Amino acid sequence: MAEKLNPWLNALKQLDKAAKAINLDPGYHQILAHPKRVLEVELPVRMDDGSIKVFVGWRVQHNDARGPCKGGIRYHPNTDVDEVKALAMWMTWKTAVVDLPYGGAKGGVRVDPTKLSKAELERLTRRYAYEIAPIIGVDIDIPAPDVYTNPQTMAWIMDTYSMIKGYPEPGVITGKPLELGGSEGREEATARGLQYVTEEAIRVMKIDPKKSKAAIQGYGNAGYFSAKFMHELGMKVVAVSDTKGAIYNPDGLDPDKVLEHKQKTGSVAGFPGSTLLDKDPVKANEKLLELDVDVLIPAAVENVITDKNADNIKARLIVEAANGPTTPEADDILHERGVTIVPDILSNAGGVTVSYYEWIQARTREWWDIETVRKKLRARMAKSFNDVYNMHKELKVDMRTAALALAVKRVVRAMELRGIWP
Ligand code: GLU
């Protein structure tokens, strides 16, 4: 049971499915089933009270056949090396699906960042940056934000790395504050990309957004902006949630007002005019997934849609803002039931795409306006959706397997051309 919810095992199962669909050479399959490099680091931190606390972190580089490794850094109390390995593999597929000149990587630190002061977080971040510095670099591996890390975290990492090098190196990391060479549109990018693929999906599925209801699990960066953009498309956002609760209003919620409430009180719970889906926040989050809505957006963590609840899901369309929210078993059940899933490696690729734009801007020292970023992002996301959709028709497989098949083909082609050395 516990084994089934290991994201790394899920990632391997997804790879198996895609390998079968495209008749992948077993040698290349083996290469892809292992990360290229795994680094574990010990992070001693002087706490504000003078004591020393030791944290553990990882940086995993899964594959760099198509270019430097790329992927975020997550701070979470439950993260472990298997989660980071899975997330790194998904980054390889994600960058390939949207055809960026990158491979895949991910970082993680096992910590509950809500329990640390800002000064403690800075010391932890700088120590982590120092420990992974030997394997990152503007043409090697470029980190970015993920769960519980933000532009400030990126600024500390950029500074620490630049101090080691002796010159400013803004291209070593993306998701930076605008003042340090961040890109316009990076903060909204994951959800903006999700909006563009959702527009494509509802077009082919003939769903009218103005007659549709959406539920969104999670109210961090991806969750909040997804709610905002679905609302802008004309959907009624009837439910949203965070770790402290899930709220419901059949007439629709105003995402900006909900954010204001969360910023004031620390949670979406208690938002005026809404009801709690359950008093227990865990149960409330589970109930949100089973609401009678048209579009469901999981925007929190892995393994929330499983064989336990897949049968109860009523949405026709699931668009994944989180990484790995659906287990392979749930995928099969939902596919059989005719539910369409726009998979994470496509639907949340807007984040890494604008990271790529930020990286180009950092290297050329030329800045693009928000319209340029959005126009380029829209075109890339729409093309990627259609590439995956065509693969889904051609191979007669679900959208996730199609996205993986497309990605694996691109990565393997690069490996074939480069050859196995020596
Ligand atoms: N953490 C984000 C993701 O999972 C963004 C990664 C990046 O920008 O490199 O896609």
Short mmCIF file of C-alpha atoms and ligand atoms in Angstrom, two decimals:
data_model
loop_
_atom_site.label_atom_id
_atom_site.label_comp_id
_atom_site.label_asym_id
_atom_site.label_seq_id
_atom_site.Cartn_x
_atom_site.Cartn_y
_atom_site.Cartn_z
CA MET A 1 0.00 0.00 0.00
CA ALA A 2 2.63 2.51 1.09
CA GLU A 3 4.74 1.28 -1.82
CA LYS A 4 2.02 2.18 -4.27
CA LEU A 5 2.07 5.83 -3.22
CA ASN A 6 5.80 6.23 -3.78
CA PRO A 7 6.05 8.87 -6.57
CA TRP A 8 9.24 7.31 -7.96
CA LEU A 9 7.49 3.97 -8.47
CA ASN A 10 4.59 5.84 -10.10
CA ALA A 11 7.01 7.65 -12.40
CA LEU A 12 8.58 4.31 -13.40
CA LYS A 13 5.14 2.82 -14.11
CA GLN A 14 4.26 5.78 -16.32
CA LEU A 15 7.54 5.31 -18.19
CA ASP A 16 6.74 1.59 -18.65
CA LYS A 17 3.37 2.46 -20.18
CA ALA A 18 4.87 4.97 -22.59
CA ALA A 19 7.72 2.58 -23.48
CA LYS A 20 5.19 -0.07 -24.42
CA ALA A 21 3.16 2.37 -26.52
CA ILE A 22 6.19 3.32 -28.63
CA ASN A 23 8.04 0.00 -28.52
CA LEU A 24 11.04 1.57 -26.79
CA ASP A 25 14.43 -0.13 -27.04
CA PRO A 26 15.03 -1.82 -23.63
CA GLY A 27 18.54 -0.29 -23.40
CA TYR A 28 17.23 3.27 -23.61
CA HIS A 29 14.40 2.30 -21.26
CA GLN A 30 17.02 1.24 -18.71
CA ILE A 31 18.97 4.49 -19.07
CA LEU A 32 15.81 6.53 -18.51
CA ALA A 33 14.77 4.45 -15.51
CA HIS A 34 17.77 5.81 -13.55
CA PRO A 35 18.71 9.41 -12.78
CA LYS A 36 22.02 10.63 -14.19
CA ARG A 37 23.18 12.01 -10.84
CA VAL A 38 21.88 12.11 -7.24
CA LEU A 39 23.45 14.39 -4.64
CA GLU A 40 22.47 14.24 -0.96
CA VAL A 41 23.62 17.08 1.26
CA GLU A 42 23.69 17.67 5.00
CA LEU A 43 22.62 21.17 6.02
CA PRO A 44 23.58 22.32 9.52
CA VAL A 45 21.84 25.58 10.40
CA ARG A 46 22.39 27.90 13.37
CA MET A 47 18.87 28.59 14.67
CA ASP A 48 17.81 31.95 16.11
CA ASP A 49 18.00 30.56 19.67
CA GLY A 50 21.66 29.61 19.18
CA SER A 51 21.11 25.85 18.77
CA ILE A 52 22.19 23.87 15.69
CA LYS A 53 19.65 21.98 13.62
CA VAL A 54 20.59 19.61 10.80
CA PHE A 55 18.43 19.34 7.68
CA VAL A 56 18.83 17.05 4.68
CA GLY A 57 18.51 18.02 1.03
CA TRP A 58 18.93 16.60 -2.46
CA ARG A 59 19.58 17.68 -6.02
CA VAL A 60 18.75 15.06 -8.62
CA GLN A 61 19.65 15.41 -12.29
CA HIS A 62 17.66 12.93 -14.30
CA ASN A 63 18.77 13.49 -17.90
CA ASP A 64 20.65 16.12 -19.89
CA ALA A 65 20.55 14.69 -23.43
CA ARG A 66 18.62 17.70 -24.77
CA GLY A 67 20.39 20.42 -22.80
CA PRO A 68 21.28 21.59 -19.28
CA CYS A 69 19.18 20.12 -16.47
CA LYS A 70 16.29 22.27 -15.27
CA GLY A 71 13.86 22.09 -12.38
CA GLY A 72 12.67 23.63 -9.15
CA ILE A 73 13.60 23.30 -5.50
CA ARG A 74 10.96 22.24 -3.00
CA TYR A 75 10.92 22.77 0.75
CA HIS A 76 8.56 20.27 2.39
CA PRO A 77 8.52 18.27 5.64
CA ASN A 78 7.64 15.04 3.77
CA THR A 79 10.04 15.25 0.86
CA ASP A 80 12.55 12.45 0.35
CA VAL A 81 14.95 11.25 -2.30
CA ASP A 82 12.32 9.17 -4.11
CA GLU A 83 10.02 12.14 -4.45
CA VAL A 84 12.85 14.31 -5.76
CA LYS A 85 13.88 11.57 -8.23
CA ALA A 86 10.32 11.37 -9.55
CA LEU A 87 10.05 15.13 -9.86
CA ALA A 88 13.39 15.23 -11.70
CA MET A 89 12.22 12.60 -14.18
CA TRP A 90 8.98 14.51 -14.74
CA MET A 91 11.05 17.63 -15.51
CA THR A 92 12.88 15.70 -18.27
CA TRP A 93 9.51 14.86 -19.83
CA LYS A 94 8.09 18.34 -19.24
CA THR A 95 10.93 20.20 -20.95
CA ALA A 96 10.76 17.73 -23.84
CA VAL A 97 6.96 18.00 -24.25
CA VAL A 98 7.15 21.77 -24.66
CA ASP A 99 10.40 21.37 -26.62
CA LEU A 100 12.75 23.46 -24.47
CA PRO A 101 16.52 22.91 -24.90
CA TYR A 102 16.77 21.43 -21.40
CA GLY A 103 16.92 18.17 -19.50
CA GLY A 104 15.34 17.50 -16.12
CA ALA A 105 16.37 18.00 -12.48
CA LYS A 106 14.82 18.73 -9.11
CA GLY A 107 15.90 19.75 -5.65
CA GLY A 108 14.36 19.20 -2.27
CA VAL A 109 15.01 20.05 1.35
CA ARG A 110 13.17 18.19 4.12
CA VAL A 111 11.93 21.08 6.25
CA ASP A 112 8.68 22.70 7.31
CA PRO A 113 9.46 26.26 6.19
CA THR A 114 6.43 27.67 8.04
CA LYS A 115 8.23 26.83 11.31
CA LEU A 116 11.43 28.77 10.47
CA SER A 117 12.07 32.50 10.81
CA LYS A 118 13.09 34.45 7.72
CA ALA A 119 16.69 34.62 8.97
CA GLU A 120 16.76 30.83 9.58
CA LEU A 121 15.32 30.21 6.10
CA GLU A 122 17.99 32.42 4.59
CA ARG A 123 20.79 30.53 6.38
CA LEU A 124 19.29 27.17 5.34
CA THR A 125 18.91 28.32 1.73
CA ARG A 126 22.44 29.69 1.51
CA ARG A 127 23.92 26.50 2.97
CA TYR A 128 21.90 24.40 0.51
CA ALA A 129 23.02 26.63 -2.39
CA TYR A 130 26.63 26.27 -1.29
CA GLU A 131 26.37 22.47 -1.06
CA ILE A 132 24.79 22.05 -4.52
CA ALA A 133 26.95 24.76 -6.14
CA PRO A 134 29.49 22.24 -7.56
CA ILE A 135 26.81 20.61 -9.75
CA ILE A 136 24.67 23.62 -10.82
CA GLY A 137 25.53 26.34 -13.33
CA VAL A 138 24.11 28.40 -16.15
CA ASP A 139 24.94 25.66 -18.70
CA ILE A 140 24.80 22.71 -16.27
CA ASP A 141 21.70 22.76 -14.12
CA ILE A 142 19.43 25.75 -13.50
CA PRO A 143 17.18 25.61 -10.40
CA ALA A 144 13.87 27.48 -9.92
CA PRO A 145 11.01 27.76 -7.41
CA ASP A 146 8.67 24.93 -6.47
CA VAL A 147 6.49 24.15 -3.44
CA TYR A 148 7.24 26.60 -0.56
CA THR A 149 10.11 28.40 -2.33
CA ASN A 150 9.70 31.81 -3.95
CA PRO A 151 11.55 34.69 -5.66
CA GLN A 152 13.28 35.64 -2.37
CA THR A 153 14.63 32.08 -2.04
CA MET A 154 15.93 32.34 -5.63
CA ALA A 155 17.59 35.70 -4.85
CA TRP A 156 19.53 34.15 -1.93
CA ILE A 157 20.65 31.25 -4.12
CA MET A 158 21.69 33.60 -6.94
CA ASP A 159 23.68 35.67 -4.43
CA THR A 160 25.38 32.70 -2.76
CA TYR A 161 26.36 31.18 -6.10
CA SER A 162 27.60 34.56 -7.38
CA MET A 163 29.68 35.05 -4.20
CA ILE A 164 31.36 31.67 -4.77
CA LYS A 165 32.11 32.56 -8.40
CA GLY A 166 33.17 36.13 -7.70
CA TYR A 167 30.82 37.71 -10.27
CA PRO A 168 27.03 38.05 -10.59
CA GLU A 169 25.50 35.08 -12.40
CA PRO A 170 21.76 35.75 -12.80
CA GLY A 171 21.41 32.92 -15.37
CA VAL A 172 22.16 30.21 -12.78
CA ILE A 173 18.62 30.33 -11.43
CA THR A 174 15.14 31.36 -12.61
CA GLY A 175 12.08 32.63 -10.79
CA LYS A 176 14.12 35.56 -9.45
CA PRO A 177 12.59 38.88 -8.40
CA LEU A 178 12.17 41.29 -11.34
CA GLU A 179 14.79 43.63 -9.86
CA LEU A 180 17.43 40.88 -10.11
CA GLY A 181 16.73 39.84 -13.67
CA GLY A 182 13.50 37.93 -13.21
CA SER A 183 11.06 37.81 -16.11
CA GLU A 184 7.76 39.56 -16.47
CA GLY A 185 5.05 36.95 -16.20
CA ARG A 186 7.11 34.32 -14.31
CA GLU A 187 4.95 34.41 -11.17
CA GLU A 188 1.72 33.74 -13.06
CA ALA A 189 3.39 31.49 -15.63
CA THR A 190 2.38 28.02 -14.41
CA ALA A 191 -1.29 28.95 -14.28
CA ARG A 192 -1.11 31.09 -17.44
CA GLY A 193 0.19 28.06 -19.34
CA LEU A 194 -2.52 25.96 -17.70
CA GLN A 195 -5.13 28.46 -18.90
CA TYR A 196 -3.87 28.19 -22.48
CA VAL A 197 -3.99 24.37 -22.53
CA THR A 198 -7.38 24.42 -20.81
CA GLU A 199 -8.66 26.67 -23.61
CA GLU A 200 -7.43 24.09 -26.14
CA ALA A 201 -8.93 21.19 -24.17
CA ILE A 202 -12.37 22.76 -23.78
CA ARG A 203 -12.35 23.63 -27.47
CA VAL A 204 -11.83 20.00 -28.54
CA MET A 205 -14.21 18.74 -25.84
CA LYS A 206 -16.83 21.38 -26.74
CA ILE A 207 -17.15 22.59 -23.16
CA ASP A 208 -18.58 26.10 -22.78
CA PRO A 209 -16.60 27.82 -20.00
CA LYS A 210 -19.49 30.16 -19.26
CA LYS A 211 -21.67 27.18 -18.39
CA SER A 212 -18.96 25.39 -16.39
CA LYS A 213 -17.99 24.97 -12.78
CA ALA A 214 -14.44 24.46 -11.54
CA ALA A 215 -12.90 23.26 -8.27
CA ILE A 216 -9.27 23.90 -7.38
CA GLN A 217 -7.28 22.08 -4.72
CA GLY A 218 -4.44 24.15 -3.26
CA TYR A 219 -4.10 27.94 -3.05
CA GLY A 220 -0.39 28.55 -3.46
CA ASN A 221 1.05 30.18 -6.56
CA ALA A 222 -0.38 27.63 -9.05
CA GLY A 223 -3.72 27.26 -7.25
CA TYR A 224 -4.48 30.93 -6.80
CA PHE A 225 -3.54 31.96 -10.34
CA SER A 226 -5.41 28.94 -11.79
CA ALA A 227 -8.54 30.02 -9.91
CA LYS A 228 -8.10 33.57 -11.17
CA PHE A 229 -7.65 32.55 -14.80
CA MET A 230 -10.54 30.04 -14.80
CA HIS A 231 -12.70 32.83 -13.36
CA GLU A 232 -11.47 35.11 -16.18
CA LEU A 233 -12.44 32.45 -18.74
CA GLY A 234 -15.98 32.73 -17.39
CA MET A 235 -16.10 29.57 -15.26
CA LYS A 236 -17.70 29.55 -11.86
CA VAL A 237 -14.98 28.65 -9.36
CA VAL A 238 -17.19 26.93 -6.78
CA ALA A 239 -14.51 25.47 -4.47
CA VAL A 240 -10.91 26.13 -3.46
CA SER A 241 -8.76 24.83 -0.62
CA ASP A 242 -5.48 24.90 1.27
CA THR A 243 -4.00 22.65 3.97
CA LYS A 244 -6.21 24.30 6.59
CA GLY A 245 -9.58 23.87 4.86
CA ALA A 246 -11.72 23.74 1.72
CA ILE A 247 -14.49 26.23 0.96
CA TYR A 248 -17.54 26.04 -1.28
CA ASN A 249 -19.99 28.49 -2.78
CA PRO A 250 -22.35 27.20 -5.52
CA ASP A 251 -22.65 30.75 -6.92
CA GLY A 252 -18.89 31.03 -7.40
CA LEU A 253 -15.99 32.54 -5.43
CA ASP A 254 -13.98 35.65 -6.32
CA PRO A 255 -10.35 34.40 -6.42
CA ASP A 256 -8.79 37.78 -5.62
CA LYS A 257 -11.03 38.32 -2.61
CA VAL A 258 -10.26 34.78 -1.40
CA LEU A 259 -6.53 35.56 -1.68
CA GLU A 260 -6.97 38.75 0.33
CA HIS A 261 -8.76 36.72 3.02
CA LYS A 262 -5.99 34.09 3.02
CA GLN A 263 -3.31 36.76 3.32
CA LYS A 264 -5.13 38.29 6.27
CA THR A 265 -6.09 35.11 8.15
CA GLY A 266 -3.59 32.48 6.94
CA SER A 267 -6.21 30.33 5.20
CA VAL A 268 -9.04 30.32 2.65
CA ALA A 269 -11.27 28.85 5.39
CA GLY A 270 -13.84 31.25 6.79
CA PHE A 271 -14.13 33.29 3.59
CA PRO A 272 -17.41 35.25 3.83
CA GLY A 273 -20.31 33.68 1.92
CA SER A 274 -18.66 30.25 1.68
CA THR A 275 -19.27 27.03 3.59
CA LEU A 276 -16.60 24.58 4.75
CA LEU A 277 -16.72 21.28 2.87
CA ASP A 278 -15.82 19.54 6.14
CA LYS A 279 -14.54 20.54 9.56
CA ASP A 280 -11.53 18.26 9.13
CA PRO A 281 -9.21 19.91 6.54
CA VAL A 282 -7.95 16.56 5.21
CA LYS A 283 -11.50 15.29 4.60
CA ALA A 284 -12.51 18.68 3.17
CA ASN A 285 -9.72 18.46 0.61
CA GLU A 286 -10.85 14.94 -0.32
CA LYS A 287 -14.46 16.08 -0.72
CA LEU A 288 -13.41 18.92 -2.99
CA LEU A 289 -12.08 16.40 -5.52
CA GLU A 290 -15.45 14.64 -5.69
CA LEU A 291 -17.62 17.73 -6.21
CA ASP A 292 -20.06 17.92 -9.09
CA VAL A 293 -17.98 20.21 -11.32
CA ASP A 294 -16.93 20.23 -14.98
CA VAL A 295 -13.26 21.05 -14.48
CA LEU A 296 -11.07 19.88 -11.61
CA ILE A 297 -7.63 21.36 -10.99
CA PRO A 298 -5.42 19.63 -8.42
CA ALA A 299 -2.83 22.30 -7.57
CA ALA A 300 -1.26 20.98 -4.38
CA VAL A 301 0.76 17.77 -4.00
CA GLU A 302 1.18 14.22 -5.36
CA ASN A 303 -1.09 11.21 -5.08
CA VAL A 304 -4.40 12.88 -4.29
CA ILE A 305 -6.36 11.12 -7.06
CA THR A 306 -5.97 7.40 -6.43
CA ASP A 307 -7.84 4.13 -7.00
CA LYS A 308 -9.76 4.98 -3.79
CA ASN A 309 -11.53 8.05 -5.16
CA ALA A 310 -11.16 7.89 -8.97
CA ASP A 311 -14.61 6.30 -9.30
CA ASN A 312 -16.22 9.19 -7.40
CA ILE A 313 -14.76 11.99 -9.47
CA LYS A 314 -17.46 13.83 -11.40
CA ALA A 315 -15.40 16.30 -13.43
CA ARG A 316 -15.17 15.62 -17.20
CA LEU A 317 -11.84 17.36 -17.42
CA ILE A 318 -8.92 17.28 -14.98
CA VAL A 319 -6.12 19.74 -15.61
CA GLU A 320 -3.10 19.04 -13.40
CA ALA A 321 -1.38 22.09 -11.93
CA ALA A 322 0.45 20.01 -9.29
CA ASN A 323 3.15 17.54 -10.23
CA GLY A 324 2.04 13.90 -9.96
CA PRO A 325 -1.44 14.34 -8.42
CA THR A 326 -2.85 11.22 -10.12
CA THR A 327 -1.59 7.68 -9.53
CA PRO A 328 -1.23 5.27 -12.49
CA GLU A 329 -4.10 3.15 -11.11
CA ALA A 330 -6.38 6.19 -11.00
CA ASP A 331 -5.30 7.08 -14.54
CA ASP A 332 -6.59 3.73 -15.80
CA ILE A 333 -9.92 4.08 -13.98
CA LEU A 334 -10.47 7.64 -15.21
CA HIS A 335 -9.47 6.79 -18.78
CA GLU A 336 -11.97 3.93 -18.77
CA ARG A 337 -14.66 6.27 -17.44
CA GLY A 338 -14.02 8.75 -20.26
CA VAL A 339 -12.56 11.50 -18.06
CA THR A 340 -9.94 13.55 -19.89
CA ILE A 341 -6.75 14.42 -18.01
CA VAL A 342 -4.41 17.10 -19.29
CA PRO A 343 -1.28 15.74 -17.61
CA ASP A 344 1.08 17.76 -15.40
CA ILE A 345 4.05 17.52 -17.78
CA LEU A 346 1.96 19.45 -20.31
CA SER A 347 -0.50 21.50 -18.28
CA ASN A 348 1.93 22.97 -15.74
CA ALA A 349 4.84 23.42 -18.18
CA GLY A 350 4.15 27.17 -18.40
CA GLY A 351 6.34 27.68 -15.32
CA VAL A 352 9.46 26.16 -16.79
CA THR A 353 8.72 27.73 -20.18
CA VAL A 354 8.82 31.24 -18.74
CA SER A 355 11.89 30.15 -16.74
CA TYR A 356 13.46 29.46 -20.12
CA TYR A 357 12.46 32.96 -21.29
CA GLU A 358 14.00 34.37 -18.09
CA TRP A 359 17.22 32.43 -18.75
CA ILE A 360 17.45 33.80 -22.30
CA GLN A 361 16.84 37.34 -21.01
CA ALA A 362 19.48 36.91 -18.26
CA ARG A 363 22.03 35.78 -20.84
CA THR A 364 21.29 38.50 -23.39
CA ARG A 365 20.62 41.24 -20.82
CA GLU A 366 17.61 42.21 -22.88
CA TRP A 367 14.17 42.43 -21.25
CA TRP A 368 10.84 41.45 -22.74
CA ASP A 369 7.49 43.00 -21.85
CA ILE A 370 4.59 40.97 -20.47
CA GLU A 371 2.78 40.89 -23.83
CA THR A 372 5.80 39.31 -25.51
CA VAL A 373 6.07 36.68 -22.74
CA ARG A 374 2.35 35.83 -22.88
CA LYS A 375 2.26 35.69 -26.67
CA LYS A 376 5.23 33.33 -26.84
CA LEU A 377 3.88 31.21 -24.01
CA ARG A 378 0.42 30.92 -25.58
CA ALA A 379 1.85 29.81 -28.92
CA ARG A 380 4.13 27.21 -27.31
CA MET A 381 1.44 25.81 -25.01
CA ALA A 382 -1.14 25.57 -27.80
CA LYS A 383 1.34 23.81 -30.10
CA SER A 384 2.38 21.41 -27.34
CA PHE A 385 -1.25 20.59 -26.54
CA ASN A 386 -1.88 19.78 -30.17
CA ASP A 387 1.31 17.69 -30.46
CA VAL A 388 0.14 15.63 -27.47
CA TYR A 389 -3.45 15.46 -28.70
CA ASN A 390 -2.29 14.15 -32.08
CA MET A 391 -0.08 11.55 -30.39
CA HIS A 392 -3.09 10.53 -28.25
CA LYS A 393 -5.13 9.96 -31.44
CA GLU A 394 -2.28 8.24 -33.29
CA LEU A 395 -1.30 5.80 -30.52
CA LYS A 396 -4.85 5.43 -29.12
CA VAL A 397 -3.65 6.00 -25.57
CA ASP A 398 -4.65 8.44 -22.82
CA MET A 399 -3.23 11.97 -22.83
CA ARG A 400 -0.61 11.26 -20.15
CA THR A 401 0.80 8.27 -21.99
CA ALA A 402 0.73 10.33 -25.21
CA ALA A 403 2.64 13.22 -23.57
CA LEU A 404 5.17 10.78 -22.13
CA ALA A 405 5.53 8.98 -25.46
CA LEU A 406 6.23 12.28 -27.23
CA ALA A 407 8.75 13.28 -24.57
CA VAL A 408 10.52 9.91 -24.44
CA LYS A 409 10.82 9.88 -28.24
CA ARG A 410 12.44 13.33 -28.23
CA VAL A 411 14.86 12.45 -25.42
CA VAL A 412 15.81 9.11 -26.96
CA ARG A 413 16.38 10.73 -30.35
CA ALA A 414 18.85 13.13 -28.70
CA MET A 415 20.61 10.23 -26.96
CA GLU A 416 20.81 8.27 -30.21
CA LEU A 417 22.32 11.20 -32.05
CA ARG A 418 24.84 11.88 -29.28
CA GLY A 419 25.66 8.18 -28.85
CA ILE A 420 26.70 6.22 -25.78
CA TRP A 421 30.20 7.25 -24.70
CA PRO A 422 32.82 5.82 -24.51
N1 GLU B 1 8.98 23.90 -10.27
C1 GLU B 1 8.38 24.17 -11.53
C2 GLU B 1 7.95 22.88 -12.19
O1 GLU B 1 7.70 21.90 -11.53
C3 GLU B 1 9.23 25.06 -12.42
C4 GLU B 1 10.57 24.54 -12.77
C5 GLU B 1 11.46 25.54 -13.50
O2 GLU B 1 11.01 26.64 -13.77
O3 GLU B 1 12.59 25.18 -13.79
O4 GLU B 1 7.77 22.81 -13.36
#
